Amino acid sequence: GAGVSQSPRYKVAKRGQDVALRCDPISGHVSLFWYQQALGQGPEFLTYFQNEAQLDKSGLPSDRFFAERPEGSVSTLKIQRTQQEDSAVYLCASSMGPHNSYNEQFFGPGTRLTVL
Amino acid sequence: AQKVTQAQTEISVVEKEDVTLDCVYETRDTTYYLFWYKQPPSGELVFLIRRNSFDEQNEISGRYSWNFQKSTSSFNFTITASQVVDSAVYFCALSVISSGSARQLTFGSGTQLTVLP
């Protein structure tokens, strides 16, 4: 079946603009994660959803970052009033089970955000 | 808090050589999982291997093998007879099983592997 998909693949924004990044997880996957990957670094956790519930948002760097998954499938990561330090690749991952079980996370190709 | 350290920033080898990627982790949890992921130039992270903290048995899977040692908190990864297609950034990652927490992965900073023809 299809893997995790993300759109757009590339996004250029002017400083101060709002952006929305979309993630389509693997069908039926309960868990969905967002990560931020700065250039030359490993991904860092942003937030986690179990179905439509956002159970952990401890990694969101500021209140300008907001994520939702209203129907428990597609998720959107929104960044308001973008700043240059928001430039990074945003990765989405999904896994089959809830957080208290363990399954591998499958990653999408990422959205590369560049803030000018 | 969890931490993963990959001291090797870049490694270059010639095709058919064996190469070992180092990983050292820190956690206070007694139950955890360790992973290796590969990130080719296309950007998508590809799962390679997983190990849980209760099983220190080292295994071989095709050209991949790993050496997990709890005594030194290390989880090293070896590619035997490397190929040009193995060129990528390799990430070691840790996931702990704490009550109430999401199973997020804590990644190292990655090792860029270049296999030369």
mmCIF file of N, CA and C in Angstrom, chain A residues 25-98:
data_model
loop_
_atom_site.group_PDB
_atom_site.id
_atom_site.type_symbol
_atom_site.label_atom_id
_atom_site.label_comp_id
_atom_site.label_asym_id
_atom_site.label_seq_id
_atom_site.Cartn_x
_atom_site.Cartn_y
_atom_site.Cartn_z
ATOM 1 N N PRO A 25 -0.949 9.986 6.564
ATOM 2 C CA PRO A 25 -0.286 8.788 7.106
ATOM 3 C C PRO A 25 -0.739 7.537 6.368
ATOM 4 N N ILE A 26 -0.101 6.442 6.697
ATOM 5 C CA ILE A 26 -0.527 5.162 6.150
ATOM 6 C C ILE A 26 -1.930 4.852 6.678
ATOM 7 N N SER A 27 -2.802 4.409 5.796
ATOM 8 C CA SER A 27 -4.189 4.169 6.161
ATOM 9 C C SER A 27 -4.297 3.196 7.345
ATOM 10 N N GLY A 28 -5.076 3.597 8.335
ATOM 11 C CA GLY A 28 -5.287 2.731 9.489
ATOM 12 C C GLY A 28 -4.289 2.913 10.607
ATOM 13 N N HIS A 29 -3.248 3.703 10.383
ATOM 14 C CA HIS A 29 -2.267 3.931 11.438
ATOM 15 C C HIS A 29 -2.833 4.863 12.498
ATOM 16 N N VAL A 30 -2.723 4.414 13.742
ATOM 17 C CA VAL A 30 -3.298 5.146 14.856
ATOM 18 C C VAL A 30 -2.425 6.334 15.272
ATOM 19 N N SER A 31 -1.127 6.099 15.277
ATOM 20 C CA SER A 31 -0.191 7.106 15.793
ATOM 21 C C SER A 31 0.414 7.941 14.683
ATOM 22 N N LEU A 32 0.561 9.230 14.957
ATOM 23 C CA LEU A 32 1.166 10.152 13.999
ATOM 24 C C LEU A 32 2.085 11.096 14.733
ATOM 25 N N PHE A 33 3.304 11.244 14.214
ATOM 26 C CA PHE A 33 4.332 12.084 14.823
ATOM 27 C C PHE A 33 4.778 13.151 13.822
ATOM 28 N N TRP A 34 5.120 14.320 14.344
ATOM 29 C CA TRP A 34 5.800 15.351 13.563
ATOM 30 C C TRP A 34 7.183 15.568 14.161
ATOM 31 N N TYR A 35 8.171 15.700 13.266
ATOM 32 C CA TYR A 35 9.539 15.987 13.659
ATOM 33 C C TYR A 35 10.055 17.164 12.841
ATOM 34 N N GLN A 36 11.026 17.865 13.409
ATOM 35 C CA GLN A 36 11.699 18.960 12.711
ATOM 36 C C GLN A 36 13.168 18.578 12.540
ATOM 37 N N GLN A 37 13.686 18.689 11.322
ATOM 38 C CA GLN A 37 15.079 18.343 11.074
ATOM 39 C C GLN A 37 15.818 19.549 10.501
ATOM 40 N N ALA A 38 16.683 20.136 11.313
ATOM 41 C CA ALA A 38 17.525 21.233 10.837
ATOM 42 C C ALA A 38 18.653 20.658 9.992
ATOM 43 N N LEU A 39 19.226 21.509 9.171
ATOM 44 C CA LEU A 39 20.280 21.086 8.254
ATOM 45 C C LEU A 39 21.455 20.462 9.020
ATOM 46 N N GLY A 40 21.824 19.257 8.635
ATOM 47 C CA GLY A 40 22.965 18.598 9.255
ATOM 48 C C GLY A 40 22.701 18.003 10.628
ATOM 49 N N GLN A 41 21.448 17.958 11.018
ATOM 50 C CA GLN A 41 21.097 17.427 12.341
ATOM 51 C C GLN A 41 20.119 16.266 12.215
ATOM 52 N N GLY A 42 19.923 15.574 13.320
ATOM 53 C CA GLY A 42 18.908 14.539 13.350
ATOM 54 C C GLY A 42 17.539 15.139 13.603
ATOM 55 N N PRO A 43 16.489 14.426 13.250
ATOM 56 C CA PRO A 43 15.134 14.929 13.504
ATOM 57 C C PRO A 43 14.884 15.110 14.995
ATOM 58 N N GLU A 44 14.080 16.113 15.311
ATOM 59 C CA GLU A 44 13.686 16.361 16.697
ATOM 60 C C GLU A 44 12.166 16.342 16.798
ATOM 61 N N PHE A 45 11.686 15.679 17.830
ATOM 62 C CA PHE A 45 10.251 15.500 18.049
ATOM 63 C C PHE A 45 9.532 16.823 18.261
ATOM 64 N N LEU A 46 8.386 16.959 17.609
ATOM 65 C CA LEU A 46 7.539 18.126 17.818
ATOM 66 C C LEU A 46 6.265 17.763 18.581
ATOM 67 N N THR A 47 5.484 16.817 18.020
ATOM 68 C CA THR A 47 4.192 16.528 18.598
ATOM 69 C C THR A 47 3.701 15.154 18.167
ATOM 70 N N TYR A 48 2.735 14.625 18.931
ATOM 71 C CA TYR A 48 2.223 13.274 18.702
ATOM 72 C C TYR A 48 0.703 13.244 18.793
ATOM 73 N N PHE A 49 0.109 12.509 17.868
ATOM 74 C CA PHE A 49 -1.334 12.272 17.880
ATOM 75 C C PHE A 49 -1.620 10.782 17.983
ATOM 76 N N GLN A 50 -2.623 10.462 18.799
ATOM 77 C CA GLN A 50 -3.183 9.120 18.792
ATOM 78 C C GLN A 50 -4.610 9.285 18.292
ATOM 79 N N ASN A 51 -4.858 8.816 17.093
ATOM 80 C CA ASN A 51 -6.113 9.146 16.392
ATOM 81 C C ASN A 51 -6.234 10.676 16.316
ATOM 82 N N GLU A 52 -7.341 11.237 16.777
ATOM 83 C CA GLU A 52 -7.494 12.688 16.650
ATOM 84 C C GLU A 52 -6.977 13.439 17.879
ATOM 85 N N ALA A 53 -6.576 12.711 18.903
ATOM 86 C CA ALA A 53 -6.152 13.356 20.143
ATOM 87 C C ALA A 53 -4.657 13.687 20.111
ATOM 88 N N GLN A 54 -4.363 14.933 20.414
ATOM 89 C CA GLN A 54 -2.963 15.356 20.490
ATOM 90 C C GLN A 54 -2.482 15.084 21.917
ATOM 91 N N LEU A 55 -1.767 14.005 22.108
ATOM 92 C CA LEU A 55 -1.387 13.563 23.442
ATOM 93 C C LEU A 55 -0.083 14.163 23.935
ATOM 94 N N ASP A 56 0.728 14.661 23.031
ATOM 95 C CA ASP A 56 2.017 15.201 23.455
ATOM 96 C C ASP A 56 2.405 16.305 22.480
ATOM 97 N N LYS A 57 2.560 17.505 22.997
ATOM 98 C CA LYS A 57 3.026 18.607 22.143
ATOM 99 C C LYS A 57 4.223 19.289 22.792
ATOM 100 N N SER A 58 4.939 18.523 23.582
ATOM 101 C CA SER A 58 6.055 19.073 24.347
ATOM 102 C C SER A 58 7.201 19.568 23.488
ATOM 103 N N GLY A 59 7.294 19.096 22.251
ATOM 104 C CA GLY A 59 8.401 19.498 21.390
ATOM 105 C C GLY A 59 8.141 20.727 20.539
ATOM 106 N N LEU A 60 6.934 21.237 20.542
ATOM 107 C CA LEU A 60 6.644 22.425 19.738
ATOM 108 C C LEU A 60 7.449 23.599 20.279
ATOM 109 N N PRO A 61 8.228 24.272 19.429
ATOM 110 C CA PRO A 61 9.180 25.275 19.923
ATOM 111 C C PRO A 61 8.543 26.573 20.402
ATOM 112 N N SER A 62 7.356 26.885 19.932
ATOM 113 C CA SER A 62 6.704 28.118 20.382
ATOM 114 C C SER A 62 5.218 28.027 20.099
ATOM 115 N N ASP A 63 4.483 29.023 20.588
ATOM 116 C CA ASP A 63 3.035 29.014 20.354
ATOM 117 C C ASP A 63 2.690 29.410 18.924
ATOM 118 N N ARG A 64 3.693 29.644 18.089
ATOM 119 C CA ARG A 64 3.420 29.894 16.679
ATOM 120 C C ARG A 64 3.185 28.576 15.928
ATOM 121 N N PHE A 65 3.535 27.481 16.563
ATOM 122 C CA PHE A 65 3.383 26.165 15.951
ATOM 123 C C PHE A 65 2.104 25.521 16.471
ATOM 124 N N PHE A 66 1.319 25.011 15.522
ATOM 125 C CA PHE A 66 0.044 24.403 15.874
ATOM 126 C C PHE A 66 -0.184 23.197 14.976
ATOM 127 N N ALA A 67 -0.646 22.095 15.535
ATOM 128 C CA ALA A 67 -0.907 20.907 14.731
ATOM 129 C C ALA A 67 -2.294 20.383 15.036
ATOM 130 N N GLU A 68 -2.888 19.751 14.034
ATOM 131 C CA GLU A 68 -4.212 19.162 14.218
ATOM 132 C C GLU A 68 -4.358 17.914 13.378
ATOM 133 N N ARG A 69 -5.302 17.085 13.818
ATOM 134 C CA ARG A 69 -5.609 15.840 13.103
ATOM 135 C C ARG A 69 -7.095 15.551 13.381
ATOM 136 N N PRO A 70 -7.965 16.380 12.859
ATOM 137 C CA PRO A 70 -9.374 16.412 13.276
ATOM 138 C C PRO A 70 -10.159 15.125 13.081
ATOM 139 N N GLU A 71 -9.826 14.342 12.076
ATOM 140 C CA GLU A 71 -10.582 13.113 11.839
ATOM 141 C C GLU A 71 -9.731 11.873 12.069
ATOM 142 N N GLY A 72 -8.597 12.064 12.680
ATOM 143 C CA GLY A 72 -7.758 10.917 13.008
ATOM 144 C C GLY A 72 -7.009 10.326 11.840
ATOM 145 N N SER A 73 -6.955 11.050 10.714
ATOM 146 C CA SER A 73 -6.157 10.545 9.598
ATOM 147 C C SER A 73 -5.170 11.627 9.166
ATOM 148 N N VAL A 74 -5.555 12.473 8.226
ATOM 149 C CA VAL A 74 -4.673 13.536 7.743
ATOM 150 C C VAL A 74 -4.351 14.510 8.873
ATOM 151 N N SER A 75 -3.105 14.979 8.874
ATOM 152 C CA SER A 75 -2.697 15.952 9.878
ATOM 153 C C SER A 75 -2.107 17.179 9.190
ATOM 154 N N THR A 76 -2.284 18.319 9.835
ATOM 155 C CA THR A 76 -1.714 19.564 9.323
ATOM 156 C C THR A 76 -0.882 20.215 10.410
ATOM 157 N N LEU A 77 0.319 20.610 10.056
ATOM 158 C CA LEU A 77 1.186 21.390 10.935
ATOM 159 C C LEU A 77 1.182 22.821 10.417
ATOM 160 N N LYS A 78 0.765 23.737 11.270
ATOM 161 C CA LYS A 78 0.681 25.136 10.859
ATOM 162 C C LYS A 78 1.714 25.948 11.627
ATOM 163 N N ILE A 79 2.397 26.806 10.929
ATOM 164 C CA ILE A 79 3.354 27.711 11.545
ATOM 165 C C ILE A 79 2.919 29.129 11.223
ATOM 166 N N GLN A 80 2.667 29.899 12.265
ATOM 167 C CA GLN A 80 2.222 31.279 12.078
ATOM 168 C C GLN A 80 3.414 32.226 12.157
ATOM 169 N N ARG A 81 3.338 33.307 11.403
ATOM 170 C CA ARG A 81 4.362 34.377 11.454
ATOM 171 C C ARG A 81 5.762 33.762 11.379
ATOM 172 N N THR A 82 6.018 33.047 10.300
ATOM 173 C CA THR A 82 7.271 32.313 10.162
ATOM 174 C C THR A 82 8.491 33.214 10.359
ATOM 175 N N GLN A 83 9.523 32.612 10.925
ATOM 176 C CA GLN A 83 10.801 33.284 11.139
ATOM 177 C C GLN A 83 11.898 32.440 10.499
ATOM 178 N N GLN A 84 13.042 33.054 10.296
ATOM 179 C CA GLN A 84 14.127 32.364 9.595
ATOM 180 C C GLN A 84 14.554 31.095 10.312
ATOM 181 N N GLU A 85 14.495 31.086 11.612
ATOM 182 C CA GLU A 85 14.907 29.892 12.354
ATOM 183 C C GLU A 85 13.935 28.726 12.200
ATOM 184 N N ASP A 86 12.794 28.981 11.562
ATOM 185 C CA ASP A 86 11.854 27.892 11.290
ATOM 186 C C ASP A 86 12.267 27.096 10.049
ATOM 187 N N SER A 87 13.239 27.585 9.302
ATOM 188 C CA SER A 87 13.701 26.887 8.102
ATOM 189 C C SER A 87 14.253 25.525 8.500
ATOM 190 N N ALA A 88 13.691 24.484 7.928
ATOM 191 C CA ALA A 88 14.058 23.106 8.275
ATOM 192 C C ALA A 88 13.251 22.169 7.389
ATOM 193 N N VAL A 89 13.528 20.878 7.535
ATOM 194 C CA VAL A 89 12.679 19.861 6.926
ATOM 195 C C VAL A 89 11.731 19.355 8.001
ATOM 196 N N TYR A 90 10.460 19.325 7.686
ATOM 197 C CA TYR A 90 9.444 18.842 8.629
ATOM 198 C C TYR A 90 9.009 17.451 8.184
ATOM 199 N N LEU A 91 9.251 16.495 9.068
ATOM 200 C CA LEU A 91 8.976 15.096 8.778
ATOM 201 C C LEU A 91 7.744 14.626 9.533
ATOM 202 N N CYS A 92 6.961 13.839 8.857
ATOM 203 C CA CYS A 92 5.801 13.209 9.472
ATOM 204 C C CYS A 92 6.054 11.702 9.500
ATOM 205 N N ALA A 93 5.630 11.058 10.568
ATOM 206 C CA ALA A 93 5.770 9.606 10.659
ATOM 207 C C ALA A 93 4.486 9.024 11.228
ATOM 208 N N SER A 94 4.148 7.819 10.819
ATOM 209 C CA SER A 94 2.987 7.155 11.399
ATOM 210 C C SER A 94 3.369 5.743 11.818
ATOM 211 N N SER A 95 2.632 5.231 12.788
ATOM 212 C CA SER A 95 2.822 3.847 13.203
ATOM 213 C C SER A 95 1.467 3.241 13.525
ATOM 214 N N MET A 96 1.442 1.911 13.503
ATOM 215 C CA MET A 96 0.169 1.209 13.538
ATOM 216 C C MET A 96 -0.557 1.344 14.861
ATOM 217 N N GLY A 97 0.196 1.163 15.964
ATOM 218 C CA GLY A 97 -0.451 1.048 17.257
ATOM 219 C C GLY A 97 -0.482 2.342 18.035
ATOM 220 N N PRO A 98 -1.165 2.348 19.175
ATOM 221 C CA PRO A 98 -1.172 3.507 20.062
ATOM 222 C C PRO A 98 0.146 3.617 20.807
#
